[in-house]
Tab-separated table of C-alpha atoms and ligand atoms in Angstrom:
chain	number	residue	atom	x	y	z
A	1	UNK	CA	33.248	20.263	8.413
A	2	UNK	CA	32.178	19.482	4.744
A	3	UNK	CA	28.712	20.359	3.008
A	4	UNK	CA	25.273	18.990	3.999
A	5	UNK	CA	23.925	16.551	1.815
A	6	UNK	CA	20.079	17.405	2.014
A	7	UNK	CA	17.203	14.171	1.215
A	8	UNK	CA	16.246	15.094	-2.867
A	9	UNK	CA	13.206	17.649	-2.837
A	10	UNK	CA	9.927	16.013	-2.330
A	11	UNK	CA	11.106	13.138	-0.462
A	12	UNK	CA	11.370	12.449	2.456
A	13	UNK	CA	12.637	10.182	5.771
A	14	UNK	CA	10.283	7.844	7.399
A	15	UNK	CA	11.835	8.259	11.125
A	16	UNK	CA	10.909	5.825	14.011
A	17	UNK	CA	7.881	8.313	15.211
A	18	UNK	CA	6.648	7.931	11.292
A	19	UNK	CA	7.122	4.646	11.257
A	20	UNK	CA	5.149	3.148	14.189
A	21	UNK	CA	2.355	5.693	12.494
A	22	UNK	CA	2.449	3.665	8.976
A	23	UNK	CA	3.260	-0.239	10.574
A	24	UNK	CA	-0.534	0.838	12.264
A	25	UNK	CA	-1.871	1.918	8.880
A	26	UNK	CA	0.305	-1.491	6.878
A	27	UNK	CA	-1.294	-4.023	9.442
A	28	UNK	CA	-4.626	-2.425	9.456
A	29	UNK	CA	-4.269	-2.626	5.456
A	30	UNK	CA	-3.144	-6.749	5.659
A	31	UNK	CA	-5.309	-8.023	8.083
A	32	UNK	CA	-7.782	-6.931	5.842
A	33	UNK	CA	-7.630	-7.543	2.496
A	34	UNK	CA	-6.254	-10.574	3.429
A	35	UNK	CA	-9.509	-11.217	5.751
A	36	UNK	CA	-11.538	-10.797	2.024
A	37	UNK	CA	-8.995	-13.050	0.324
A	38	UNK	CA	-6.910	-11.160	-1.362
A	39	UNK	CA	-2.865	-11.945	-1.722
A	40	UNK	CA	-0.140	-9.747	-1.772
A	41	UNK	CA	2.030	-9.494	-4.439
A	42	UNK	CA	4.760	-6.759	-5.265
A	43	UNK	CA	6.315	-5.858	-8.559
A	44	UNK	CA	9.904	-4.245	-9.532
A	45	UNK	CA	10.303	-0.757	-8.490
A	46	UNK	CA	10.800	-0.043	-11.825
A	47	UNK	CA	9.043	-1.311	-15.305
A	48	UNK	CA	9.606	-0.719	-19.359
A	49	UNK	CA	8.488	2.813	-20.203
A	50	UNK	CA	6.430	1.421	-22.350
A	51	UNK	CA	3.964	-0.154	-19.654
A	52	UNK	CA	2.815	2.785	-18.765
A	53	UNK	CA	3.019	4.851	-22.009
A	54	UNK	CA	0.779	2.065	-22.348
A	55	UNK	CA	-1.239	1.245	-20.252
A	56	UNK	CA	-1.934	4.595	-18.233
A	57	UNK	CA	-2.272	6.172	-21.090
A	58	UNK	CA	0.177	8.617	-23.592
A	59	UNK	CA	-2.125	12.359	-22.945
A	60	UNK	CA	-1.898	11.516	-18.777
A	61	UNK	CA	-0.024	14.409	-16.930
A	62	UNK	CA	1.686	11.112	-15.579
A	63	UNK	CA	3.028	9.643	-18.563
A	64	UNK	CA	3.812	13.487	-20.511
A	65	UNK	CA	4.969	14.753	-17.189
A	66	UNK	CA	6.114	13.239	-13.997
A	67	UNK	CA	7.562	10.202	-14.850
A	68	UNK	CA	11.465	8.817	-13.777
A	69	UNK	CA	12.974	7.453	-16.845
A	70	UNK	CA	15.976	6.581	-17.271
A	71	UNK	CA	17.998	4.181	-20.204
A	72	UNK	CA	19.604	0.889	-18.653
A	73	UNK	CA	22.657	1.696	-20.400
A	74	UNK	CA	21.175	-0.611	-23.568
A	75	UNK	CA	19.375	1.497	-24.850
A	76	UNK	CA	16.336	0.461	-22.988
A	77	UNK	CA	13.583	3.203	-21.591
A	78	UNK	CA	12.795	2.129	-17.402
A	79	UNK	CA	10.901	4.349	-15.694
A	80	UNK	CA	10.390	4.593	-11.690
A	81	UNK	CA	6.686	2.827	-11.606
A	82	UNK	CA	4.621	5.666	-10.446
A	83	UNK	CA	1.536	3.852	-9.940
A	84	UNK	CA	0.810	-0.142	-9.369
A	85	UNK	CA	-2.035	-1.193	-11.671
A	86	UNK	CA	-0.425	-1.496	-14.808
A	87	UNK	CA	2.178	-3.687	-13.508
A	88	UNK	CA	0.084	-6.093	-11.605
A	89	UNK	CA	-1.981	-6.564	-14.429
A	90	UNK	CA	1.917	-6.921	-16.753
A	91	UNK	CA	2.586	-9.816	-13.778
A	92	UNK	CA	-0.887	-11.249	-14.550
A	93	UNK	CA	-0.105	-11.376	-17.826
A	94	UNK	CA	3.291	-12.560	-17.068
A	95	UNK	CA	2.065	-15.890	-15.111
A	96	UNK	CA	-0.355	-16.645	-16.745
A	97	UNK	CA	-2.210	-15.727	-14.145
A	98	UNK	CA	-5.514	-15.130	-16.387
A	99	UNK	CA	-5.487	-19.332	-15.774
A	100	UNK	CA	-6.064	-19.703	-11.929
A	101	UNK	CA	-9.585	-19.572	-10.740
A	102	UNK	CA	-11.117	-16.577	-11.093
A	103	UNK	CA	-11.181	-13.358	-9.999
A	104	UNK	CA	-7.703	-13.310	-9.115
A	105	UNK	CA	-7.210	-10.881	-6.044
A	106	UNK	CA	-4.756	-9.058	-5.309
A	107	UNK	CA	-2.929	-6.095	-3.063
A	108	UNK	CA	0.649	-4.584	-2.486
A	109	UNK	CA	2.313	-1.832	-0.101
A	110	UNK	CA	5.192	-0.319	-1.636
A	111	UNK	CA	6.943	3.131	-2.714
A	112	UNK	CA	5.919	4.866	-5.890
A	113	UNK	CA	7.459	7.537	-8.144
A	114	UNK	CA	6.115	10.909	-9.590
A	115	UNK	CA	8.188	14.222	-10.687
A	116	UNK	CA	5.312	16.321	-9.425
A	117	UNK	CA	5.203	19.769	-8.020
A	118	UNK	CA	5.952	19.176	-4.195
A	119	UNK	CA	3.333	20.041	-1.460
A	120	UNK	CA	1.417	18.927	1.878
A	121	UNK	CA	-0.074	14.717	1.156
A	122	UNK	CA	2.369	15.211	-2.431
A	123	UNK	CA	6.001	14.235	-2.690
A	124	UNK	CA	7.979	12.237	-5.213
A	125	UNK	CA	7.765	9.401	-3.767
A	126	UNK	CA	5.158	8.442	-1.412
A	127	UNK	CA	3.531	4.845	-0.712
A	128	UNK	CA	0.410	3.326	-1.561
A	129	UNK	CA	-1.234	0.192	-0.378
A	130	UNK	CA	-3.640	-0.985	-2.882
A	131	UNK	CA	-5.879	-3.694	-4.290
A	132	UNK	CA	-6.696	-5.222	-7.717
A	133	UNK	CA	-9.721	-7.724	-8.912
A	134	UNK	CA	-8.486	-9.391	-12.170
A	135	UNK	CA	-10.838	-11.813	-14.184
A	136	UNK	CA	-14.847	-10.814	-12.704
A	137	UNK	CA	-17.124	-7.590	-13.820
A	138	UNK	CA	-19.260	-8.717	-11.250
A	139	UNK	CA	-20.965	-5.218	-9.463
A	140	UNK	CA	-20.184	-6.829	-6.348
A	141	UNK	CA	-16.341	-6.836	-6.764
A	142	UNK	CA	-16.665	-2.876	-7.214
A	143	UNK	CA	-19.132	-2.988	-3.866
A	144	UNK	CA	-16.558	-4.961	-2.222
A	145	UNK	CA	-13.133	-3.680	-3.303
A	146	UNK	CA	-15.399	-0.174	-1.964
A	147	UNK	CA	-15.898	-1.171	1.213
A	148	UNK	CA	-12.568	-2.642	1.809
A	149	UNK	CA	-11.383	0.732	1.448
A	150	UNK	CA	-13.437	2.305	3.318
A	151	UNK	CA	-13.513	0.229	5.995
A	152	UNK	CA	-9.814	0.460	5.896
A	153	UNK	CA	-9.766	3.763	6.144
A	154	UNK	CA	-12.522	4.129	8.867
A	155	UNK	CA	-10.419	1.943	10.996
A	156	UNK	CA	-8.595	4.240	11.413
A	157	UNK	CA	-10.622	6.973	12.217
A	158	UNK	CA	-10.255	9.318	9.425
A	159	UNK	CA	-13.414	10.750	7.837
A	160	UNK	CA	-13.920	10.617	4.289
A	161	UNK	CA	-15.937	11.590	1.833
A	162	UNK	CA	-17.295	9.186	-1.045
A	163	UNK	CA	-17.810	10.049	-4.576
A	164	UNK	CA	-18.327	7.774	-7.193
A	165	UNK	CA	-19.310	7.377	-10.428
A	166	UNK	CA	-19.010	5.438	-14.079
A	167	UNK	CA	-17.786	6.162	-17.340
A	168	UNK	CA	-19.048	3.451	-19.580
A	169	UNK	CA	-17.562	1.187	-22.315
A	170	UNK	CA	-14.684	1.834	-24.436
A	171	UNK	CA	-17.586	2.967	-27.122
A	172	UNK	CA	-19.938	5.200	-25.943
A	173	UNK	CA	-16.364	6.585	-24.012
A	174	UNK	CA	-15.494	7.368	-27.265
A	175	UNK	CA	-19.065	9.026	-28.920
A	176	UNK	CA	-19.027	10.919	-25.617
A	177	UNK	CA	-15.037	12.312	-26.156
A	178	UNK	CA	-16.577	13.169	-29.801
A	179	UNK	CA	-19.614	14.671	-28.095
A	180	UNK	CA	-18.346	16.736	-26.259
A	181	UNK	CA	-15.008	17.708	-27.879
A	182	UNK	CA	-17.789	19.195	-30.511
A	183	UNK	CA	-19.391	21.051	-27.285
A	184	UNK	CA	-15.937	22.316	-25.610
A	185	UNK	CA	-14.495	23.388	-30.053
A	186	UNK	CA	-18.193	25.591	-30.055
A	187	UNK	CA	-17.496	27.283	-26.510
A	188	UNK	CA	-13.739	27.600	-27.391
A	189	UNK	CA	-13.484	31.211	-26.510
A	190	UNK	CA	-14.627	30.642	-23.298
A	191	UNK	CA	-11.968	28.330	-21.997
A	192	UNK	CA	-8.337	28.447	-21.033
A	193	UNK	CA	-5.402	28.876	-22.566
A	194	UNK	CA	-5.030	24.596	-21.443
A	195	UNK	CA	-8.437	23.001	-22.082
A	196	UNK	CA	-8.108	25.101	-25.405
A	197	UNK	CA	-4.685	23.121	-26.663
A	198	UNK	CA	-6.102	19.861	-25.141
A	199	UNK	CA	-9.400	18.942	-26.822
A	200	UNK	CA	-8.590	16.790	-29.168
A	201	UNK	CA	-6.333	15.013	-26.869
A	202	UNK	CA	-8.395	15.036	-24.040
A	203	UNK	CA	-11.495	16.833	-23.574
A	204	UNK	CA	-12.533	14.709	-20.096
A	205	UNK	CA	-9.844	16.767	-18.129
A	206	UNK	CA	-11.509	20.609	-19.022
A	207	UNK	CA	-13.414	19.110	-15.999
A	208	UNK	CA	-11.140	19.505	-14.338
A	209	UNK	CA	-9.832	22.835	-15.037
A	210	UNK	CA	-9.363	25.823	-11.869
A	211	UNK	CA	-10.269	28.090	-14.365
A	212	UNK	CA	-13.919	30.002	-13.317
A	213	UNK	CA	-14.740	30.346	-16.784
A	214	UNK	CA	-13.781	27.150	-18.103
A	215	UNK	CA	-15.906	25.640	-15.009
A	216	UNK	CA	-18.609	28.008	-16.037
A	217	UNK	CA	-18.331	26.384	-19.698
A	218	UNK	CA	-18.264	22.930	-18.011
A	219	UNK	CA	-21.653	23.145	-15.761
A	220	UNK	CA	-23.498	23.131	-18.672
A	221	UNK	CA	-21.285	20.529	-20.658
A	222	UNK	CA	-23.357	16.914	-21.645
A	223	UNK	CA	-22.544	14.643	-18.974
A	224	UNK	CA	-21.222	11.210	-19.914
A	225	UNK	CA	-23.752	9.487	-16.674
A	226	UNK	CA	-25.930	10.759	-18.522
A	227	UNK	CA	-24.777	8.402	-21.891
A	228	UNK	CA	-24.398	4.968	-20.593
A	229	UNK	CA	-25.966	2.183	-22.776
A	230	UNK	CA	-28.114	-0.323	-20.816
A	231	UNK	CA	-25.638	-2.724	-19.233
A	232	UNK	CA	-23.672	-0.067	-17.984
A	233	UNK	CA	-26.296	1.973	-16.493
A	234	UNK	CA	-27.376	-1.180	-15.132
A	235	UNK	CA	-24.263	-2.628	-13.846
A	236	UNK	CA	-23.978	0.943	-12.268
A	237	UNK	CA	-27.346	0.684	-10.430
A	238	UNK	CA	-26.446	-2.816	-8.670
A	239	UNK	CA	-22.780	-1.431	-7.429
A	240	UNK	CA	-25.016	1.866	-5.656
A	241	UNK	CA	-27.564	-0.586	-4.531
A	242	UNK	CA	-24.829	-2.841	-3.210
A	243	UNK	CA	-23.481	0.093	-1.139
A	244	UNK	CA	-26.553	0.926	-0.209
A	245	UNK	CA	-26.874	-2.474	1.440
A	246	UNK	CA	-23.647	-1.767	3.038
A	247	UNK	CA	-24.541	1.257	4.288
A	248	UNK	CA	-21.822	3.414	2.831
A	249	UNK	CA	-23.400	6.643	2.027
A	250	UNK	CA	-21.681	8.145	-1.453
A	251	UNK	CA	-22.420	11.022	-4.012
A	252	UNK	CA	-22.960	10.826	-7.236
A	253	UNK	CA	-20.247	12.956	-8.741
A	254	UNK	CA	-19.664	13.036	-12.836
A	255	UNK	CA	-17.464	15.156	-12.986
A	256	UNK	CA	-15.431	12.982	-11.194
A	257	UNK	CA	-12.262	13.083	-13.094
A	258	UNK	CA	-9.083	10.698	-12.495
A	259	UNK	CA	-6.009	10.988	-13.935
A	260	UNK	CA	-5.364	8.188	-15.292
A	261	UNK	CA	-6.965	6.616	-19.387
A	262	UNK	CA	-7.534	2.611	-18.468
A	263	UNK	CA	-10.577	3.647	-16.474
A	264	UNK	CA	-14.097	1.898	-17.651
A	265	UNK	CA	-17.363	2.139	-15.979
A	266	UNK	CA	-17.262	2.636	-12.109
A	267	UNK	CA	-14.998	5.027	-10.910
A	268	UNK	CA	-14.414	6.546	-7.015
A	269	UNK	CA	-12.426	8.291	-4.579
A	270	UNK	CA	-12.481	8.811	-1.344
A	271	UNK	CA	-12.219	12.646	-0.379
A	272	UNK	CA	-11.047	14.272	3.487
A	273	UNK	CA	-10.759	17.958	4.995
A	274	UNK	CA	-8.365	17.359	6.707
A	275	UNK	CA	-6.085	16.808	3.753
A	276	UNK	CA	-6.123	20.949	1.740
A	277	UNK	CA	-5.745	20.897	-1.780
A	278	UNK	CA	-4.765	17.099	-1.940
A	279	UNK	CA	-7.950	16.112	-0.768
A	280	UNK	CA	-8.033	12.699	-2.568
A	281	UNK	CA	-6.759	10.112	0.165
A	282	UNK	CA	-7.442	6.812	-1.938
A	283	UNK	CA	-9.306	5.896	-5.103
A	284	UNK	CA	-9.622	3.381	-8.128
A	285	UNK	CA	-12.188	2.416	-9.983
A	286	UNK	CA	-12.991	-0.219	-12.901
A	287	UNK	CA	-10.483	-0.996	-16.053
A	288	UNK	CA	-11.869	-3.429	-18.197
A	289	UNK	CA	-9.319	-3.099	-21.180
A	290	UNK	CA	-6.222	-2.531	-20.035
A	291	UNK	CA	-5.202	-6.592	-19.709
A	292	UNK	CA	-5.722	-6.640	-23.136
A	293	UNK	CA	-4.299	-2.940	-23.520
A	294	UNK	CA	-0.689	-4.752	-22.226
A	295	UNK	CA	-1.146	-7.850	-24.461
A	296	UNK	CA	-3.037	-10.051	-22.415
A	297	UNK	CA	-6.490	-11.877	-23.171
A	298	UNK	CA	-9.839	-9.679	-23.074
A	299	UNK	CA	-10.473	-9.524	-19.218
A	300	UNK	CA	-12.051	-7.340	-16.751
A	301	UNK	CA	-11.044	-5.579	-13.844
A	302	UNK	CA	-10.827	-3.263	-11.113
A	303	UNK	CA	-8.524	-2.039	-8.347
A	304	UNK	CA	-8.142	0.649	-5.800
A	305	UNK	CA	-5.225	2.716	-4.577
A	306	UNK	CA	-4.757	5.059	-2.026
A	307	UNK	CA	-1.396	7.558	-0.040
A	308	UNK	CA	0.373	5.425	3.292
A	309	UNK	CA	1.103	9.256	3.640
A	310	UNK	CA	-2.112	10.886	3.737
A	311	UNK	CA	-4.096	7.977	5.474
A	312	UNK	CA	-1.840	9.126	7.886
A	313	UNK	CA	-2.508	12.339	6.779
A	314	UNK	CA	-6.163	12.004	7.462
A	315	UNK	CA	-6.490	9.616	10.116
A	316	UNK	CA	-4.152	11.319	12.071
A	317	UNK	CA	-2.715	8.058	13.002
A	318	UNK	CA	-0.947	8.126	16.495
A	319	UNK	CA	1.094	5.477	17.591
A	320	UNK	CA	4.003	5.297	20.604
A	321	UNK	CA	6.536	3.849	19.123
A	322	UNK	CA	9.145	2.405	22.354
A	323	UNK	CA	7.629	0.013	23.725
A	324	UNK	CA	9.320	-0.788	27.193
A	325	UNK	CA	11.566	-3.834	27.387
A	326	UNK	CA	11.398	-5.924	30.329
A	327	UNK	CA	14.914	-6.111	31.396
A	328	UNK	CA	17.858	-3.466	31.246
A	329	UNK	CA	21.153	-5.114	31.548
A	330	UNK	CA	23.442	-2.127	33.118
A	331	UNK	CA	27.342	-3.237	33.513
A	332	UNK	CA	30.415	-1.866	35.005
A	333	UNK	CA	33.577	-3.792	34.520
A	334	UNK	CA	31.438	-6.824	33.254
A	335	UNK	CA	30.386	-6.487	29.332
A	336	UNK	CA	30.783	-10.307	28.472
A	337	UNK	CA	28.802	-10.951	31.295
A	338	UNK	CA	26.095	-8.489	30.601
A	339	UNK	CA	26.297	-9.350	27.212
A	340	UNK	CA	25.667	-13.388	27.378
A	341	UNK	CA	22.782	-12.550	29.721
A	342	UNK	CA	21.499	-10.250	27.101
A	343	UNK	CA	21.352	-12.806	24.471
A	344	UNK	CA	19.706	-15.279	27.292
A	345	UNK	CA	16.754	-13.004	28.158
A	346	UNK	CA	16.462	-12.726	24.359
A	347	UNK	CA	16.364	-16.467	23.460
A	348	UNK	CA	14.053	-16.630	25.930
A	349	UNK	CA	11.364	-14.490	24.207
A	350	UNK	CA	12.416	-11.061	26.815
A	351	UNK	CA	12.474	-7.684	25.479
A	352	UNK	CA	15.628	-6.717	27.010
A	353	UNK	CA	18.249	-4.061	26.142
A	354	UNK	CA	22.486	-3.555	27.502
A	355	UNK	CA	23.806	-0.791	28.239
A	356	UNK	CA	26.295	0.395	25.007
A	357	UNK	CA	25.977	3.746	25.622
A	358	UNK	CA	28.930	4.789	27.776
A	359	UNK	CA	27.337	5.854	30.871
A	360	UNK	CA	28.391	5.376	34.240
A	361	UNK	CA	26.677	3.230	36.375
A	362	UNK	CA	24.248	5.713	37.713
A	363	UNK	CA	23.340	7.238	34.330
A	364	UNK	CA	23.046	3.748	33.247
A	365	UNK	CA	19.982	3.835	36.398
A	366	UNK	CA	18.472	6.981	35.129
A	367	UNK	CA	18.652	5.411	31.578
A	368	UNK	CA	16.725	2.543	32.787
A	369	UNK	CA	13.672	4.332	34.663
A	370	UNK	CA	13.988	7.140	31.652
A	371	UNK	CA	13.069	4.347	29.232
A	372	UNK	CA	10.508	2.366	31.763
A	373	UNK	CA	12.085	-1.212	31.573
A	374	UNK	CA	9.992	-3.080	34.125
A	375	UNK	CA	13.154	-4.702	35.476
A	376	UNK	CA	16.791	-3.915	36.359
A	377	UNK	CA	20.035	-5.954	36.227
A	378	UNK	CA	23.167	-4.566	38.054
A	379	UNK	CA	26.498	-6.263	36.714
A	380	UNK	CA	29.437	-5.060	38.311
A	381	UNK	CA	32.565	-5.839	40.993
A	382	UNK	CA	30.118	-6.915	43.899
A	383	UNK	CA	28.211	-9.346	42.545
A	384	UNK	CA	24.669	-9.279	39.999
A	385	UNK	CA	21.474	-8.157	41.523
A	386	UNK	CA	18.065	-7.733	39.667
A	387	UNK	CA	16.271	-5.071	40.610
A	388	UNK	CA	18.299	-4.331	44.007
A	389	UNK	CA	18.529	-7.327	44.984
A	390	UNK	CA	21.322	-10.102	44.621
A	391	UNK	CA	20.088	-13.131	41.639
A	392	UNK	CA	21.305	-16.350	40.415
A	393	UNK	CA	19.127	-16.846	37.222
A	394	UNK	CA	18.145	-13.448	36.167
A	395	UNK	CA	16.394	-14.850	32.888
A	396	UNK	CA	13.912	-17.441	34.836
A	397	UNK	CA	13.084	-14.722	37.645
A	398	UNK	CA	12.038	-11.759	35.071
A	399	UNK	CA	9.981	-14.359	33.207
A	400	UNK	CA	8.093	-15.756	36.570
A	401	UNK	CA	7.925	-12.161	37.631
B	1	LIG	P1	-4.189	7.664	-8.325
B	1	LIG	O1	-4.999	8.757	-8.271
B	1	LIG	O2	-3.159	8.442	-8.918
B	1	LIG	O3	-4.443	5.970	-8.389
B	1	LIG	O4	-2.921	7.448	-6.419
B	1	LIG	C1	-3.693	6.743	-5.708
B	1	LIG	C2	-4.009	7.751	-4.522
B	1	LIG	O5	-2.521	7.848	-4.374
B	1	LIG	C3	-3.937	9.125	-4.399
B	1	LIG	O6	-5.040	8.915	-3.884
B	1	LIG	C4	-3.185	9.656	-3.638
B	1	LIG	O7	-3.429	8.959	-1.750
B	1	LIG	C5	-2.142	8.788	-3.798
B	1	LIG	N1	-1.039	9.711	-4.304
B	1	LIG	C6	-0.411	9.715	-5.871
B	1	LIG	N2	0.353	10.074	-6.228
B	1	LIG	C7	1.142	10.633	-4.621
B	1	LIG	C8	1.696	11.581	-4.870
B	1	LIG	N3	2.211	11.924	-5.569
B	1	LIG	N4	2.133	11.620	-3.239
B	1	LIG	C9	1.508	11.319	-2.404
B	1	LIG	N5	-0.112	10.296	-2.237
B	1	LIG	C10	0.006	10.374	-3.945
B	1	LIG	C11	-3.684	5.101	-8.764
B	1	LIG	O8	-2.440	5.285	-9.018
B	1	LIG	C12	-4.289	3.562	-9.669
B	1	LIG	N6	-3.488	2.957	-9.903
B	1	LIG	C13	-5.303	3.495	-8.187
B	1	LIG	C14	-6.225	2.075	-8.871
B	1	LIG	C15	-5.080	1.156	-8.858
B	1	LIG	N7	-6.713	1.816	-9.558
B	1	LIG	C16	-6.966	0.586	-9.816
B	1	LIG	N8	-6.515	-0.116	-9.209
């Protein structure tokens, strides 16, 4: 026997039981989002690497260490998509969707790839359901999106907490970055090596540090949320009051940091205690500069994405895979008759299966019982029977039973 070949580290097979659970999540997401006017979009599994280095941000962990990039054979660098927002914005620009009536409301469901250290809830290939709204900075869009993700998670049975913050606009943020970098430099001797080396590259990530001494410094650091200008503060207040109107509990968390650089204004994340270290079930925020950054006209945007695997873990989604057949066709010496009958039953709309496992007639009867077939047809040398009685037109009889 040859050596076995296993699936790559951090990837997994979706076995039939799991695909039934995932189908429930996907179905609920499609139903909720389409009812709210979102249309499905799917972008390619790989894109030009530059889309992510520019869109997601050169300084992010995703771009620095987690991308699966390769040469396309013609000297061009391509990358397996690590996230869906930059690709959706790319498609929005490429297809001139800014000419459509605003806002454009889109959702997607598919696989994404990040070279992360695998652990429970963290994989190298994972699925996301995501929603993006382009062309409106109305705070009701922010609130609508947050309510939709909340409702999806709740409908599936997950207990989650919502953390909410605002990252202001690019100018306020740039000024704040300077202020924070100066604060970090003043406290440099108390910071971890990683945080110290990133003061200029990405000072905001210091809030994310696991290091206790760094955390103590960060507890006293200036907060962006206290620096919002009057417009951003008003926008944030409106988002909050709409969430309150919708009865969605949240906590303001000014330390909320997400690993993508395109965010502006509203930022949010749903977490679940059922997940352990990887507690983020889904999250997102506004990215009012992203479309322009990748070559489109100035366009406000906001969205979220949630991991299908994490939703399944957090909601402990359970589903039964096996739907019992309406008709099981057992046969002995009459394969062609059994085959024709099975096809006719399916054409008539019945869930029908015929014996394909090479079992003895006795074994076939046992199997029909095991899979809880509603009706059993037996075709053998003695004739044709349905549920033990001689039968003429089996399909009609099953249909009328
Ligand atoms: P993200 O927070 O990087 O955001 O990912 C969103 C969700 O994808 C996470 O909350 C998590 O459930 C899931 N996820 C991320 N990485 C992994 C992994 N390695 N294994 C399993 N699940 C994972 C984004 O991707 C943004 N594009 C969200 C967004 C949309 N922001 C605005 N619009």
